[in-house]
Amino acid sequence: MNSNLERIYNGIIKENPVLVLMLGMCPTLAVTSSAMNGLGMGLSTTIVLVFANLLVSAFRKVIPDGVRMPAYIVIVASLVTIVEFLMKAYTPSLTDSLGVYIPLIVVNCIILGRAESYASKSPVVPSIFDGVGMGLGFTIGLTMIGLIREILGAGQIFGVQVLSLEWFTPITIFVMAPGAFLVMAFLVAGMNVVREKMEKKGTPLAEPAGCVTGGCGGCSHECSCGEEESSVKKNEEGDSNL
């Protein structure tokens, strides 16, 4: 498979940020009361993620190591401001529905994690495709959760009534906060079944590395942190031998 297409495949399937890596749980659970909210949040995050990866990769040799994270936050905050202004201008109702979670894209661990673990170590084009893949995976996850919650909680799909209220009684808990946890639990359980089947085929999914484990990097791209720690340990052992 082409390496760029593989980045998209990984983002949607093997490293899906919502269902596999368990990243970005705050907006995932908070804004997915409807499919439109999930789609809007996912696409806005995708736009920021793609351009953030592009800029971080383009300036990766210029940004000093000591100010990497502040530089990433400045880049992401600028992009989020642009996206927020555009959404307020063209989709005001969606902007009102998403509320504070649009500005909070700045500190979304998916964006900062990909900037640090992939874009800062890779060329521009693969970084763009990585952003597209992770963004699409995030969008699909949010839209799927919102769709299930909207159908069960209101009998609607994207605001259109599809289940007649004459015979269908909406399960209102699904459009409330507990409903998000219930739907998420069933989807993750289903993904665990898929994980077992793919492991038997020799193509395992990535391990969870987000909110459930306390980490935010979560990707298959190998980072240099372990190498630095091992080199430090070797130096300490050498000093102790002396």
XYZ file of N, CA, C and O in Angstrom, residues 8 22 30 36 55 61 64 79 82 97 122 125 134 140 145 151 162 168 175 177 182 203 208:
92
model
N -3.699 7.357 5.858
C -5.151 7.568 5.933
C -5.829 6.326 6.505
O -6.709 6.422 7.376
N -8.478 6.110 21.976
C -9.208 6.758 23.080
C -8.686 8.167 23.352
O -8.506 8.577 24.495
N -19.040 15.093 24.819
C -19.806 16.309 25.138
C -20.669 16.815 23.995
O -21.766 17.308 24.221
N -25.157 15.837 13.445
C -24.650 17.085 12.861
C -23.588 17.710 13.740
O -22.572 18.209 13.244
N 2.172 22.863 8.805
C 3.045 23.944 9.277
C 4.131 23.423 10.216
O 5.290 23.847 10.130
N 12.550 22.046 11.265
C 13.990 22.248 11.405
C 14.333 23.652 11.901
O 15.492 23.949 12.175
N 13.134 25.628 17.656
C 14.065 25.051 18.642
C 13.368 24.009 19.507
O 12.175 24.124 19.809
N -4.825 28.758 13.830
C -5.714 28.034 12.920
C -7.119 27.908 13.494
O -8.117 28.060 12.770
N -9.075 31.140 13.053
C -9.569 31.293 11.679
C -10.800 30.426 11.451
O -11.819 30.877 10.908
N -24.178 25.491 18.879
C -24.355 24.145 19.442
C -23.050 23.602 20.013
O -23.032 22.973 21.077
N 8.600 14.206 10.355
C 8.304 13.678 9.023
C 8.198 14.803 7.995
O 7.939 15.953 8.349
N 4.413 16.205 3.010
C 3.325 15.452 2.361
C 2.812 14.310 3.243
O 1.591 14.191 3.454
N -6.115 10.912 10.446
C -6.537 11.035 11.838
C -7.795 11.886 11.956
O -8.683 11.602 12.764
N -15.392 10.323 11.755
C -16.230 9.121 11.658
C -16.667 8.661 13.045
O -17.837 8.304 13.265
N -21.154 8.088 16.824
C -21.725 8.198 18.169
C -22.942 9.126 18.151
O -23.991 8.819 18.733
N -30.683 8.873 16.926
C -31.754 7.932 16.551
C -32.474 7.421 17.791
O -33.712 7.435 17.867
N -37.137 10.283 11.416
C -37.210 9.044 10.634
C -38.019 7.966 11.351
O -38.473 7.010 10.725
N -42.917 5.107 18.234
C -41.570 5.108 18.826
C -41.519 6.110 19.970
O -41.861 7.280 19.799
N -29.687 11.298 24.658
C -29.277 12.651 24.275
C -28.765 13.427 25.485
O -28.470 14.610 25.402
N -25.955 13.261 28.986
C -24.557 12.855 29.218
C -24.377 11.349 29.417
O -23.460 10.759 28.827
N -22.761 5.338 27.456
C -23.319 4.042 27.071
C -22.964 3.688 25.629
O -22.502 2.579 25.343
N -2.450 -8.366 11.811
C -2.496 -6.921 11.567
C -3.158 -6.234 12.760
O -4.298 -5.791 12.681
N -4.486 1.381 23.059
C -5.000 2.652 23.594
C -3.875 3.435 24.237
O -3.056 2.890 24.964
